[in-house]
Every structure is written in C-alpha cells, then in structure tokens.
Tab-separated table of C-alpha atoms in Angstrom:
chain	number	residue	atom	x	y	z
A	1	MET	CA	149.204	204.625	111.779
A	2	GLN	CA	147.284	201.774	113.375
A	3	MET	CA	144.378	200.587	111.271
A	4	PRO	CA	141.029	199.946	112.994
A	5	ALA	CA	140.095	196.312	113.466
A	6	PRO	CA	137.743	195.034	110.767
A	7	SER	CA	134.134	194.874	111.858
A	8	LEU	CA	132.562	191.466	112.269
A	9	PRO	CA	129.730	190.421	109.946
A	10	ARG	CA	126.152	190.980	111.049
A	11	ASP	CA	125.362	189.020	114.244
A	12	MET	CA	128.990	188.011	114.831
A	13	SER	CA	130.006	190.529	117.499
A	14	THR	CA	132.037	189.070	120.352
A	15	ALA	CA	129.311	189.846	122.888
A	16	ALA	CA	126.579	188.276	120.757
A	17	LEU	CA	128.614	185.137	120.145
A	18	ALA	CA	129.372	184.735	123.845
A	19	ALA	CA	125.739	185.251	124.867
A	20	ALA	CA	124.372	182.702	122.408
A	21	LYS	CA	126.929	179.926	122.886
A	22	GLY	CA	125.250	176.688	123.923
A	23	GLN	CA	121.713	178.025	123.547
A	24	THR	CA	119.168	176.311	121.318
A	25	ALA	CA	116.570	177.896	119.061
A	26	VAL	CA	113.616	176.205	117.388
A	27	VAL	CA	112.469	177.820	114.135
A	28	SER	CA	109.404	176.566	112.295
A	29	GLY	CA	109.442	176.781	108.512
A	30	GLY	CA	113.189	177.321	108.333
A	31	SER	CA	113.823	176.184	104.766
A	32	ARG	CA	113.157	179.404	102.878
A	33	GLY	CA	112.269	183.062	103.131
A	34	LEU	CA	112.333	184.693	106.548
A	35	GLY	CA	112.706	181.344	108.311
A	36	ALA	CA	115.874	180.432	106.407
A	37	THR	CA	117.318	183.887	107.017
A	38	VAL	CA	116.651	183.617	110.752
A	39	VAL	CA	118.226	180.143	110.833
A	40	ARG	CA	121.412	181.478	109.217
A	41	ARG	CA	121.523	184.523	111.491
A	42	LEU	CA	121.107	182.413	114.634
A	43	LEU	CA	123.778	179.933	113.548
A	44	ARG	CA	126.121	182.792	112.744
A	45	GLN	CA	125.567	184.156	116.241
A	46	GLY	CA	126.475	180.848	117.870
A	47	TRP	CA	123.074	179.278	118.516
A	48	ASN	CA	122.229	175.635	118.025
A	49	VAL	CA	119.212	175.566	115.702
A	50	ALA	CA	116.465	172.978	115.268
A	51	THR	CA	114.121	173.603	112.369
A	52	PHE	CA	111.527	171.791	110.322
A	53	SER	CA	109.543	172.134	107.135
A	54	ARG	CA	107.808	170.017	104.547
A	55	SER	CA	110.018	171.123	101.651
A	56	GLY	CA	113.513	170.095	102.767
A	57	PRO	CA	116.401	171.389	104.895
A	58	PRO	CA	117.605	174.996	104.703
A	59	ASP	CA	120.376	175.799	102.253
A	60	VAL	CA	123.113	176.750	104.715
A	61	ALA	CA	126.812	176.481	103.935
A	62	ALA	CA	129.432	176.302	106.674
A	63	SER	CA	131.223	179.235	105.057
A	64	ASP	CA	128.056	181.346	105.450
A	65	ILE	CA	128.323	181.196	109.229
A	66	GLY	CA	132.085	181.032	109.705
A	67	VAL	CA	132.418	177.414	110.867
A	68	ASP	CA	133.595	174.142	109.385
A	69	ALA	CA	131.205	171.512	108.047
A	70	GLY	CA	131.551	169.350	111.145
A	71	GLU	CA	130.461	172.113	113.489
A	72	LEU	CA	127.539	173.007	111.231
A	73	ASP	CA	126.348	169.396	111.331
A	74	GLU	CA	126.562	169.462	115.127
A	75	ARG	CA	124.662	172.726	115.534
A	76	LEU	CA	121.928	172.432	112.883
A	77	PHE	CA	119.124	169.877	113.146
A	78	TRP	CA	116.420	169.572	110.496
A	79	HIS	CA	113.507	167.157	110.505
A	80	PRO	CA	110.493	166.931	108.190
A	81	ALA	CA	107.249	167.978	109.850
A	82	ASP	CA	103.902	169.527	108.982
A	83	MET	CA	102.773	172.494	111.062
A	84	ALA	CA	99.208	171.157	110.856
A	85	SER	CA	100.094	167.807	112.476
A	86	ALA	CA	100.005	167.763	116.269
A	87	ASP	CA	101.786	164.394	116.380
A	88	GLN	CA	104.613	165.580	114.125
A	89	LEU	CA	105.079	168.770	116.153
A	90	ARG	CA	105.357	166.814	119.397
A	91	GLU	CA	107.813	164.410	117.782
A	92	PHE	CA	109.930	167.277	116.467
A	93	ALA	CA	110.083	168.988	119.866
A	94	THR	CA	111.084	165.701	121.517
A	95	LEU	CA	113.819	165.046	118.942
A	96	SER	CA	115.139	168.604	119.311
A	97	ILE	CA	115.443	168.252	123.079
A	98	GLU	CA	117.116	164.860	122.688
A	99	ARG	CA	119.596	166.403	120.238
A	100	PHE	CA	120.503	169.592	122.131
A	101	GLY	CA	119.251	169.035	125.682
A	102	ARG	CA	117.378	172.315	125.962
A	103	ILE	CA	115.266	174.925	124.158
A	104	ASP	CA	115.857	178.617	124.838
A	105	LEU	CA	114.058	180.264	121.927
A	106	LEU	CA	111.071	179.454	119.737
A	107	VAL	CA	110.350	181.357	116.529
A	108	ASN	CA	106.883	180.475	115.236
A	109	ASN	CA	107.543	181.446	111.639
A	110	ALA	CA	105.764	178.842	109.496
A	111	GLY	CA	102.514	179.991	107.972
A	112	MET	CA	100.324	179.883	104.905
A	113	LEU	CA	98.000	182.209	103.017
A	114	VAL	CA	94.679	181.411	101.377
A	115	GLU	CA	93.175	184.290	99.416
A	116	GLY	CA	89.546	184.613	98.397
A	117	LEU	CA	86.198	185.889	99.579
A	118	LEU	CA	84.869	183.977	102.578
A	119	ALA	CA	81.740	182.828	100.737
A	120	MET	CA	83.946	181.208	98.086
A	121	THR	CA	86.500	179.604	100.434
A	122	GLY	CA	86.278	175.863	100.958
A	123	GLU	CA	85.990	174.440	104.457
A	124	SER	CA	89.134	172.343	104.007
A	125	ASP	CA	91.129	175.493	103.171
A	126	ILE	CA	89.745	177.241	106.250
A	127	GLU	CA	90.586	174.309	108.514
A	128	ARG	CA	94.134	173.906	107.197
A	129	LEU	CA	94.901	177.636	107.384
A	130	ILE	CA	93.771	177.827	111.013
A	131	ALA	CA	95.712	174.643	111.788
A	132	VAL	CA	98.954	175.965	110.285
A	133	ASN	CA	98.735	179.610	111.382
A	134	LEU	CA	97.180	179.313	114.833
A	135	THR	CA	96.666	175.811	116.224
A	136	GLY	CA	100.142	174.677	115.146
A	137	PRO	CA	101.985	177.569	116.813
A	138	ILE	CA	99.948	177.034	119.988
A	139	LEU	CA	100.841	173.334	120.123
A	140	LEU	CA	104.498	173.929	119.276
A	141	THR	CA	104.695	176.614	121.961
A	142	LYS	CA	103.193	174.202	124.483
A	143	ALA	CA	105.830	171.578	123.647
A	144	CYS	CA	108.773	173.986	123.686
A	145	VAL	CA	107.967	176.050	126.774
A	146	LYS	CA	107.971	172.906	128.890
A	147	ALA	CA	111.699	172.693	128.171
A	148	MET	CA	112.146	176.423	128.885
A	149	MET	CA	110.398	176.068	132.233
A	150	ARG	CA	113.128	173.744	133.472
A	151	HIS	CA	115.681	176.547	133.098
A	152	ARG	CA	113.239	179.342	134.048
A	153	ARG	CA	114.363	181.290	131.016
A	154	GLY	CA	113.354	181.590	127.381
A	155	ALA	CA	111.699	183.568	124.624
A	156	VAL	CA	108.919	182.938	122.129
A	157	ILE	CA	108.595	185.061	118.987
A	158	ASN	CA	105.454	184.730	116.888
A	159	ILE	CA	105.550	185.978	113.298
A	160	SER	CA	102.234	187.695	112.626
A	161	SER	CA	101.075	189.929	109.755
A	162	ILE	CA	99.954	193.472	109.054
A	163	ASN	CA	96.582	191.900	108.292
A	164	SER	CA	96.167	191.426	112.048
A	165	VAL	CA	96.371	195.211	112.428
A	166	ARG	CA	94.561	196.419	109.321
A	167	GLY	CA	91.905	194.429	107.506
A	168	HIS	CA	92.158	193.705	103.794
A	169	GLN	CA	89.564	192.207	101.484
A	170	GLY	CA	89.990	188.581	100.510
A	171	VAL	CA	92.123	187.451	103.447
A	172	SER	CA	89.578	187.233	106.272
A	173	ILE	CA	90.576	183.753	107.505
A	174	TYR	CA	94.274	184.584	107.305
A	175	THR	CA	93.579	187.819	109.207
A	176	ALA	CA	91.642	185.943	111.891
A	177	SER	CA	94.474	183.440	112.334
A	178	LYS	CA	97.123	186.135	112.735
A	179	ALA	CA	94.975	188.273	115.043
A	180	GLY	CA	94.484	185.149	117.140
A	181	LEU	CA	98.247	184.660	117.240
A	182	ASP	CA	98.713	188.215	118.547
A	183	GLY	CA	96.121	187.598	121.264
A	184	PHE	CA	97.818	184.331	122.157
A	185	THR	CA	101.084	186.274	122.458
A	186	ARG	CA	99.686	188.690	125.029
A	187	SER	CA	98.025	186.021	127.154
A	188	MET	CA	101.101	183.778	127.131
A	189	ALA	CA	103.270	186.722	128.170
A	190	ARG	CA	101.120	187.016	131.311
A	191	GLU	CA	101.199	183.274	131.888
A	192	LEU	CA	104.932	182.734	131.383
A	193	GLY	CA	106.338	186.026	132.664
A	194	PRO	CA	106.753	184.764	136.255
A	195	LEU	CA	108.967	181.995	134.823
A	196	ASN	CA	111.197	184.551	133.054
A	197	ILE	CA	109.932	183.457	129.640
A	198	ARG	CA	109.163	186.345	127.293
A	199	VAL	CA	106.565	186.157	124.509
A	200	ASN	CA	106.321	188.740	121.727
A	201	SER	CA	105.083	188.919	118.172
A	202	ILE	CA	106.413	190.641	115.071
A	203	VAL	CA	104.159	192.160	112.429
A	204	PRO	CA	106.168	192.439	109.205
A	205	GLY	CA	105.098	194.781	106.456
A	206	PHE	CA	105.600	194.027	102.793
A	207	PHE	CA	109.061	192.610	102.226
A	208	ALA	CA	110.816	190.502	99.603
A	209	THR	CA	108.945	187.199	99.759
A	210	ASP	CA	107.530	184.894	97.118
A	211	LEU	CA	104.143	186.541	97.705
A	212	VAL	CA	105.395	190.085	97.094
A	213	ALA	CA	107.508	188.925	94.148
A	214	SER	CA	104.316	187.676	92.495
A	215	LEU	CA	102.814	191.180	92.524
A	216	ASN	CA	103.183	193.245	89.382
A	217	GLU	CA	105.418	196.316	89.422
A	218	SER	CA	102.551	198.809	89.614
A	219	ARG	CA	101.122	197.036	92.681
A	220	ARG	CA	104.518	197.074	94.417
A	221	ASP	CA	104.933	200.758	93.555
A	222	ARG	CA	101.490	201.511	94.995
A	223	ILE	CA	102.397	199.744	98.250
A	224	ALA	CA	105.678	201.660	98.439
A	225	ARG	CA	103.879	204.993	97.930
A	226	ARG	CA	101.478	204.177	100.780
A	227	THR	CA	104.432	203.450	103.057
A	228	PRO	CA	105.785	206.598	104.788
A	229	LEU	CA	109.371	205.473	104.132
A	230	HIS	CA	108.438	205.024	100.450
A	231	ARG	CA	110.026	201.612	100.081
A	232	LEU	CA	109.459	197.978	100.875
A	233	SER	CA	111.455	196.177	103.523
A	234	ASP	CA	113.876	193.365	102.894
A	235	VAL	CA	113.996	190.076	104.741
A	236	GLU	CA	117.137	191.021	106.680
A	237	GLN	CA	115.361	193.976	108.298
A	238	VAL	CA	112.589	191.715	109.544
A	239	ALA	CA	115.223	189.247	110.762
A	240	ASP	CA	116.842	192.162	112.638
A	241	ALA	CA	113.645	192.445	114.688
A	242	VAL	CA	113.697	188.709	115.414
A	243	MET	CA	117.319	188.872	116.549
A	244	PHE	CA	116.546	191.860	118.785
A	245	LEU	CA	113.654	190.102	120.524
A	246	ALA	CA	115.802	186.982	120.906
A	247	SER	CA	118.608	188.926	122.569
A	248	ASP	CA	119.227	190.208	126.076
A	249	ALA	CA	118.750	193.729	124.691
A	250	SER	CA	114.999	193.019	124.918
A	251	ALA	CA	115.144	191.352	128.336
A	252	PHE	CA	112.389	193.625	129.730
A	253	ILE	CA	110.095	193.416	126.698
A	254	THR	CA	107.220	190.935	126.705
A	255	GLY	CA	103.609	190.800	125.571
A	256	GLN	CA	104.292	193.250	122.760
A	257	THR	CA	103.606	193.312	119.035
A	258	LEU	CA	106.511	194.887	117.173
A	259	ILE	CA	105.367	196.312	113.842
A	260	VAL	CA	108.108	196.402	111.203
A	261	ASP	CA	106.330	197.921	108.215
A	262	GLY	CA	107.932	201.287	107.463
A	263	GLY	CA	104.829	203.002	108.839
A	264	TYR	CA	102.354	201.321	106.463
A	265	THR	CA	99.779	200.758	109.217
A	266	CYS	CA	100.158	204.106	111.000
C-alpha cells in the first residue's frame, strides 16, 4: 500500500514557498516574542527578511527553516535601530533596500507598554511611548511604501492591541497609541489601495508574552474565564494571522482590523 507523502512543516507548502520566493519582508522588533516568531515563519516560507531591534539579532538557526547557514545569511538581515529614532528608521529602510532591492511586506510589530494612571505618568514616558507605538510605525511605513510603490504591490500589517478596542484602567497612553495605529491603518488603506498596496492591523488578545508571563496564575485564569474559548492564545496563532494577511489568500482584504482574541472583546 502506498503511504501518503509526509506533510510539510507549517508555512512550507509548495505553493507558499513558490509565492514568497524573492520577496522581502521588513519586521520591526524581530528579536523576540511575536516578532521573532514572524521572522522565522517568513524565512521558512521563502521570504527574505530585514529586521531590527535594540536588543540584538533574532535567534534563528538554519535548521529551523530548512536551509543551510549560507542561505540563511543571504536571506536574513538584522541591523540595530530604535523605533523612536526617525534617522535610524530611515537608515534601516535604506540599508534593507540596498541589501534586497525591494520591500514587499512591512510588519509594524515593535512596541512598548507603560502602565500607570495618567496623572502619575511622566511626560518623558508619554513621549517615548507615542514615538515607539505610533510615530515610529508611521515613519517606517512612509519609508517602506515608497519601495512598494515602484512595484505597485505590497502589504502593511500593523500589530495593535485589544486595548484599542476595549479600554482598561492604567494604560490610557498605550490605548491611545494603538487606537491611533488602527486609524492610521484605515486611512492608509484608502490612500494606498489604488497602488495595490494593502494595509491591515491585527489586534491580538492575551497570548504567551513576557507581559502575560508576569501575571500571577489567578490573573491568567481570570482572563481565560472571560474569554469565550476559555483559554489564552499562543504566539503561533497570532503569527498565523500575520501570515494570512501577508499571503495572496487575503488579496482582497484591506483597511481591516483582525481581532485574534478568542472572543475576549465580543
């Protein structure tokens, strides 16, 4: 009896590999968490990936993505940059284009959280949070879409937060920055749609991040009980949404906010 062919690992289907070959993705904050997962998934699917962070390059092994070390070095570019620095963002975009010749996808993933009541939040914290979560993504989008315009094709994915949908005490500035990012998404979809460039945002629920890991068990259980699916997400499920919006399967989707929260905000 003929045995069925073994299935390929996640994101390594023949069609996905063929579609992504030669395309370049820019991922901000690609050294850890969701950003690092997205970097690995894109590389595994055949994309060239340019990423930056302040903390160091992503921990990606050639064996993780099914290539040799030489090919990984060719297809992965990391450069130190601060999301709050306009000059560093412009430099990174320029270096990425020089390295790969094009940009087809931007994932605005980098972000930061400052917790505390507004009256007790310092002005420097407010300014940096807005710079990292809103101004930085706007400036990076501006730099990257210029390259997309030359090919009249591309996609921008902004990573937002459930705080942009439902308010929570103690995160008002963070909420404002993410709500602004969602509004930016919708306006840019109108602006770039005629150039065949799609712009969407993803609102993740609570998933396995350093922030959630810092919560005590009773708090995590309470969040899970409030979620209709009665569980928290994992980072791969959020990355699934990124990969969907980056793919041709979402070719007619733009200006949308995709909520991936197990029903927490419904």
